[in-house]
CSV table of C-alpha atoms and ligand atoms in Angstrom, one decimal:
chain,number,residue,atom,x,y,z
S,1,UNK,CA,97.7,81.7,81.6
S,2,UNK,CA,97.8,77.6,82.0
S,3,UNK,CA,95.1,76.5,84.6
S,4,UNK,CA,96.1,73.3,86.0
S,5,UNK,CA,92.6,72.2,87.2
S,6,UNK,CA,91.5,72.4,83.9
S,7,UNK,CA,94.3,70.3,82.7
S,8,UNK,CA,93.4,67.8,85.2
S,9,UNK,CA,90.1,67.3,84.6
S,10,UNK,CA,90.5,67.1,80.9
S,11,UNK,CA,92.7,64.3,81.5
S,12,UNK,CA,90.7,62.4,84.0
S,13,UNK,CA,87.2,60.8,83.2
S,14,UNK,CA,84.9,62.2,85.4
S,15,UNK,CA,81.7,60.6,83.8
S,16,UNK,CA,83.0,57.6,85.6
S,17,UNK,CA,83.5,59.4,89.0
S,18,UNK,CA,79.9,58.4,90.1
S,19,UNK,CA,78.9,55.2,88.2
S,20,UNK,CA,81.5,52.6,87.8
S,21,UNK,CA,81.5,51.1,91.4
S,22,UNK,CA,79.5,51.1,94.8
S,23,UNK,CA,81.9,52.2,97.2
S,24,UNK,CA,81.5,55.5,94.6
S,25,UNK,CA,77.5,54.9,93.5
S,26,UNK,CA,77.4,55.6,97.6
S,27,UNK,CA,78.0,59.3,96.9
S,28,UNK,CA,75.4,60.0,94.2
S,29,UNK,CA,72.5,57.9,96.4
S,30,UNK,CA,72.8,59.7,99.3
S,31,UNK,CA,73.0,63.3,97.8
S,32,UNK,CA,69.8,62.7,95.4
S,33,UNK,CA,68.0,61.5,98.4
S,34,UNK,CA,68.9,64.5,100.7
S,35,UNK,CA,68.3,66.3,97.4
S,36,UNK,CA,65.0,64.9,97.1
S,37,UNK,CA,64.0,65.8,100.8
S,38,UNK,CA,65.1,69.2,100.6
S,39,UNK,CA,63.7,70.8,96.6
S,40,UNK,CA,60.2,71.6,95.9
S,41,UNK,CA,58.9,70.9,92.3
S,42,UNK,CA,60.2,72.9,89.7
S,43,UNK,CA,63.2,74.8,90.6
S,44,UNK,CA,65.4,77.0,88.8
S,45,UNK,CA,68.9,75.4,89.3
S,46,UNK,CA,72.1,76.3,88.5
S,47,UNK,CA,74.6,73.5,88.8
S,48,UNK,CA,77.8,75.5,88.6
S,49,UNK,CA,80.5,72.6,88.3
S,50,UNK,CA,78.4,70.1,86.8
S,51,UNK,CA,80.8,67.8,85.7
S,52,UNK,CA,79.6,65.3,83.2
S,53,UNK,CA,76.3,66.5,84.2
S,54,UNK,CA,75.5,63.7,87.0
S,55,UNK,CA,73.7,65.6,89.0
S,56,UNK,CA,72.5,68.4,86.4
S,57,UNK,CA,70.3,65.4,84.4
S,58,UNK,CA,69.0,63.7,88.0
S,59,UNK,CA,67.4,67.5,88.3
S,60,UNK,CA,66.5,68.0,84.8
S,61,UNK,CA,64.6,64.7,84.5
S,62,UNK,CA,62.8,65.3,87.9
S,63,UNK,CA,61.3,68.4,86.3
S,64,UNK,CA,63.6,71.0,87.6
S,65,UNK,CA,65.1,74.1,85.2
S,66,UNK,CA,68.4,73.1,85.1
S,67,UNK,CA,71.7,75.5,84.4
S,68,UNK,CA,74.8,73.4,83.7
S,69,UNK,CA,77.9,75.1,83.8
S,70,UNK,CA,81.4,74.1,84.4
S,71,UNK,CA,85.1,75.6,84.0
S,72,UNK,CA,86.4,72.3,81.9
S,73,UNK,CA,85.3,72.6,78.4
S,74,UNK,CA,85.4,68.8,78.0
S,75,UNK,CA,82.8,68.5,80.4
S,76,UNK,CA,80.2,71.0,78.7
S,77,UNK,CA,80.9,69.0,75.3
S,78,UNK,CA,79.9,65.9,77.1
S,79,UNK,CA,76.6,67.3,78.5
S,80,UNK,CA,75.8,68.7,74.9
S,81,UNK,CA,76.3,65.5,73.3
S,82,UNK,CA,73.8,63.8,75.9
S,83,UNK,CA,71.8,66.9,75.9
S,84,UNK,CA,70.8,65.7,72.3
S,85,UNK,CA,69.1,62.4,73.1
S,86,UNK,CA,67.1,64.1,75.6
S,87,UNK,CA,63.5,65.9,75.0
S,88,UNK,CA,64.3,68.8,77.6
S,89,UNK,CA,66.3,71.9,77.3
S,90,UNK,CA,69.3,72.6,79.4
S,91,UNK,CA,71.1,76.3,79.1
S,92,UNK,CA,75.0,75.3,79.1
S,93,UNK,CA,78.1,77.3,79.6
S,94,UNK,CA,81.9,77.2,80.4
S,95,UNK,CA,82.1,79.5,83.0
S,96,UNK,CA,84.0,79.8,86.1
S,97,UNK,CA,82.5,79.6,89.2
S,98,UNK,CA,84.6,82.8,90.6
S,99,UNK,CA,83.1,85.4,87.9
S,100,UNK,CA,79.2,84.4,87.2
S,101,UNK,CA,78.3,88.0,85.3
S,102,UNK,CA,76.8,86.1,82.4
S,103,UNK,CA,74.0,85.7,85.0
S,104,UNK,CA,72.0,88.3,86.6
S,105,UNK,CA,71.2,88.8,90.3
S,106,UNK,CA,68.6,86.5,91.5
S,107,UNK,CA,68.4,84.1,89.1
S,108,UNK,CA,68.4,80.8,90.6
S,109,UNK,CA,66.4,79.2,93.2
S,110,UNK,CA,69.0,76.6,93.8
S,111,UNK,CA,72.9,76.9,93.1
S,112,UNK,CA,74.9,73.8,93.4
S,113,UNK,CA,78.4,74.7,93.9
S,114,UNK,CA,79.7,71.1,93.8
S,115,UNK,CA,83.4,71.4,93.0
S,116,UNK,CA,85.0,74.9,92.7
S,117,UNK,CA,85.6,75.8,96.5
S,118,UNK,CA,87.9,72.6,96.9
S,119,UNK,CA,89.8,73.6,93.9
S,120,UNK,CA,90.3,77.5,95.2
S,121,UNK,CA,93.6,77.3,96.8
S,122,UNK,CA,93.0,81.3,98.5
S,123,UNK,CA,90.5,82.6,100.8
S,124,UNK,CA,90.1,85.4,98.7
S,125,UNK,CA,88.9,82.9,95.5
S,126,UNK,CA,86.8,80.6,97.7
S,127,UNK,CA,84.7,84.2,99.0
S,128,UNK,CA,84.6,85.2,95.5
S,129,UNK,CA,83.0,82.0,94.5
S,130,UNK,CA,80.4,82.2,97.6
S,131,UNK,CA,79.6,85.8,96.9
S,132,UNK,CA,78.9,85.2,93.1
S,133,UNK,CA,76.8,81.9,94.0
S,134,UNK,CA,75.0,84.1,96.3
S,135,UNK,CA,74.6,87.2,94.0
S,136,UNK,CA,73.1,84.8,91.3
S,137,UNK,CA,70.5,83.0,94.3
S,138,UNK,CA,67.2,84.2,94.7
S,139,UNK,CA,66.3,85.4,98.4
S,140,UNK,CA,65.2,82.5,100.2
S,141,UNK,CA,66.9,80.1,97.8
S,142,UNK,CA,69.4,77.4,98.4
S,143,UNK,CA,73.4,77.1,98.3
S,144,UNK,CA,74.6,73.4,97.9
S,145,UNK,CA,78.4,73.3,98.4
S,146,UNK,CA,80.5,70.6,98.3
S,147,UNK,CA,84.0,70.2,100.2
S,148,UNK,CA,86.5,67.7,101.2
S,149,UNK,CA,87.4,66.9,105.0
S,150,UNK,CA,90.7,68.3,106.0
S,151,UNK,CA,91.1,65.7,108.6
S,152,UNK,CA,90.2,62.6,106.7
S,153,UNK,CA,91.8,63.3,103.3
S,154,UNK,CA,95.7,62.1,103.9
S,155,UNK,CA,94.0,58.5,105.0
S,156,UNK,CA,92.6,58.1,101.8
S,157,UNK,CA,96.1,59.1,99.9
S,158,UNK,CA,98.1,57.6,102.2
S,159,UNK,CA,96.0,54.4,101.4
S,160,UNK,CA,95.5,54.4,98.0
S,161,UNK,CA,99.2,55.0,96.9
S,162,UNK,CA,101.9,54.2,99.6
S,163,UNK,CA,104.5,57.0,97.6
S,164,UNK,CA,102.1,59.6,99.7
S,165,UNK,CA,102.8,57.8,103.0
S,166,UNK,CA,104.9,60.5,104.2
S,167,UNK,CA,105.0,63.1,107.1
S,168,UNK,CA,105.5,66.3,105.6
S,169,UNK,CA,102.4,66.2,103.2
S,170,UNK,CA,100.2,65.0,106.3
S,171,UNK,CA,101.7,67.9,108.2
S,172,UNK,CA,100.8,70.1,105.1
S,173,UNK,CA,97.4,69.4,104.7
S,174,UNK,CA,97.1,69.6,108.7
S,175,UNK,CA,98.2,72.7,108.9
S,176,UNK,CA,97.6,74.2,105.6
S,177,UNK,CA,94.5,72.4,103.7
S,178,UNK,CA,96.1,73.4,100.7
S,179,UNK,CA,97.7,71.3,97.7
S,180,UNK,CA,99.3,73.2,94.8
S,181,UNK,CA,100.0,71.2,91.7
S,182,UNK,CA,103.7,71.8,92.1
S,183,UNK,CA,104.3,70.5,95.1
S,184,UNK,CA,106.4,68.1,95.3
S,185,UNK,CA,104.0,65.4,96.9
S,186,UNK,CA,101.0,66.5,94.8
S,187,UNK,CA,98.5,63.6,94.3
S,188,UNK,CA,96.0,65.6,92.5
S,189,UNK,CA,96.1,69.5,91.5
S,190,UNK,CA,95.5,73.0,93.2
S,191,UNK,CA,93.1,71.8,95.8
S,192,UNK,CA,91.7,73.3,99.1
S,193,UNK,CA,90.4,70.8,102.2
S,194,UNK,CA,88.3,72.5,103.9
S,195,UNK,CA,86.5,71.4,108.1
S,196,UNK,CA,82.8,71.3,109.2
S,197,UNK,CA,83.6,74.6,111.7
S,198,UNK,CA,85.5,76.4,108.8
S,199,UNK,CA,82.2,75.7,106.6
S,200,UNK,CA,80.1,76.7,109.2
S,201,UNK,CA,81.5,79.7,109.9
S,202,UNK,CA,81.6,80.6,106.0
S,203,UNK,CA,77.8,80.3,105.7
S,204,UNK,CA,77.1,82.2,108.9
S,205,UNK,CA,79.7,84.8,107.6
S,206,UNK,CA,77.6,85.2,104.5
S,207,UNK,CA,74.3,85.4,105.9
S,208,UNK,CA,73.3,82.0,105.3
S,209,UNK,CA,71.0,80.0,107.8
S,210,UNK,CA,72.4,76.2,107.5
S,211,UNK,CA,69.7,73.8,107.0
S,212,UNK,CA,72.0,71.0,106.2
S,213,UNK,CA,75.0,69.5,106.9
S,214,UNK,CA,75.8,65.8,105.4
S,215,UNK,CA,78.5,63.2,104.6
S,216,UNK,CA,78.0,62.1,101.3
S,217,UNK,CA,79.7,58.8,101.2
S,218,UNK,CA,81.3,58.8,104.3
S,219,UNK,CA,84.9,56.0,104.5
S,220,UNK,CA,83.2,54.0,101.7
S,221,UNK,CA,85.9,55.2,99.1
S,222,UNK,CA,88.4,54.0,101.7
S,223,UNK,CA,86.7,50.6,102.3
S,224,UNK,CA,86.2,50.2,98.2
S,225,UNK,CA,86.7,46.5,98.0
S,226,UNK,CA,84.7,45.5,100.9
S,227,UNK,CA,82.1,47.7,99.9
S,228,UNK,CA,82.2,46.4,96.3
S,229,UNK,CA,82.3,43.0,97.4
S,230,UNK,CA,78.8,43.1,99.2
S,231,UNK,CA,75.5,41.8,97.5
S,232,UNK,CA,72.9,44.2,96.1
S,233,UNK,CA,70.8,43.3,99.5
S,234,UNK,CA,73.9,44.3,101.2
S,235,UNK,CA,74.9,47.4,99.9
S,236,UNK,CA,71.5,48.4,100.4
S,237,UNK,CA,71.3,47.9,103.9
S,238,UNK,CA,74.9,49.7,104.0
S,239,UNK,CA,73.1,53.2,102.0
S,240,UNK,CA,70.7,53.0,104.3
S,241,UNK,CA,72.7,52.7,107.5
S,242,UNK,CA,75.0,55.6,106.1
S,243,UNK,CA,72.0,57.6,105.4
S,244,UNK,CA,71.0,57.2,109.0
S,245,UNK,CA,74.5,58.8,110.4
S,246,UNK,CA,75.5,61.0,107.3
S,247,UNK,CA,74.4,64.1,109.7
S,248,UNK,CA,76.5,62.8,112.9
S,249,UNK,CA,79.5,65.3,113.7
S,250,UNK,CA,82.0,62.6,114.0
S,251,UNK,CA,81.0,61.5,110.7
S,252,UNK,CA,81.4,64.7,108.7
S,253,UNK,CA,85.2,64.9,109.3
S,254,UNK,CA,85.5,61.0,108.2
S,255,UNK,CA,83.7,61.6,104.9
S,256,UNK,CA,85.6,61.7,101.2
S,257,UNK,CA,83.2,64.3,100.2
S,258,UNK,CA,81.0,66.5,103.0
S,259,UNK,CA,78.0,68.9,101.6
S,260,UNK,CA,76.7,72.0,103.3
S,261,UNK,CA,73.4,73.6,102.5
S,262,UNK,CA,72.4,77.0,103.5
S,263,UNK,CA,69.4,79.2,103.1
S,264,UNK,CA,69.7,83.0,101.7
O,1,SAM,C1,84.8,66.5,91.2
O,1,SAM,S1,83.8,67.5,90.0
O,1,SAM,C2,82.5,67.2,90.5
O,1,SAM,C3,81.2,67.5,89.5
O,1,SAM,C4,80.0,67.4,90.0
O,1,SAM,N1,79.5,68.4,90.8
O,1,SAM,C5,79.6,66.1,91.2
O,1,SAM,O1,79.7,66.5,92.4
O,1,SAM,O2,79.6,65.2,90.7
O,1,SAM,C6,84.2,68.9,90.0
O,1,SAM,C7,84.2,69.8,88.9
O,1,SAM,O3,84.4,71.3,89.2
O,1,SAM,C8,84.9,71.9,88.6
O,1,SAM,N2,85.7,73.4,88.7
O,1,SAM,C9,86.6,73.3,89.2
O,1,SAM,N3,86.8,74.5,89.8
O,1,SAM,C10,85.6,75.1,89.0
O,1,SAM,C11,85.7,76.4,88.7
O,1,SAM,N4,86.5,77.5,89.3
O,1,SAM,N5,84.6,76.9,88.2
O,1,SAM,C12,83.7,75.9,87.8
O,1,SAM,N6,84.3,74.7,88.0
O,1,SAM,C13,85.0,73.9,88.4
O,1,SAM,C14,85.9,70.9,87.3
O,1,SAM,O4,85.8,70.9,86.3
O,1,SAM,C15,84.8,69.6,87.8
O,1,SAM,O5,83.9,69.4,86.5
């Protein structure tokens, strides 16, 4: 059966997402700053939606033992290509995060689930993905999940492309959080937009102790032209400002991407 999520990623350039301008780079800067605070030395990390490896390589360069998997074959090919220039080894695999049976129970200290959840449009599949992530995670390990806030996304889409300034689309996103690849006004692919409360409930229901919940990038992608016009020194101020407010509840709901971290 055709997978529309894979098709979407095979036809986009994920490798450019966090590197091409400062409005995007802030997500990586904030996230790695918090990873550095949270992760102890030499952890066994599974990055189960590694994309083209931006976080997997960051962590491997710091000495963590990283396994990078993803559902999109092109992404794993790019990671394998990059690995040829590295002195360390990284396990890689094409894998759907709802079925990680190739890994044994309690194999990893950290599971990064930064991608699958916002592409799973049924509750059943989202639970499967969380259950699998928790199964392969050691007791005391950390589950890191990223999501896209439901009440923010319409602003981003409508301001990026006026064709989507449409009340039916806005209402659908607010009411259901679901966008399907064959929806009349589909601006991406099968996606699910969540909320702070819903993510905290999901974590608590799964027995996780929430230890972090932060906005990765805030409204920076929405303010792209202005952020990219800042000088290097001004951008540093902007990043430090964002970091200082990134755990505020009001900011979590108005961010392009958010991360929740829980301890098993
Ligand atoms: C926007 S990218 C994020 C990549 C990287 N984790 C990051 O945060 O920059 C989302 C990734 O999730 C992957 N993905 C989507 N659904 C998945 C699934 N069910 N299992 C594994 N990977 C999935 C996509 O192929 C893509 O590489």
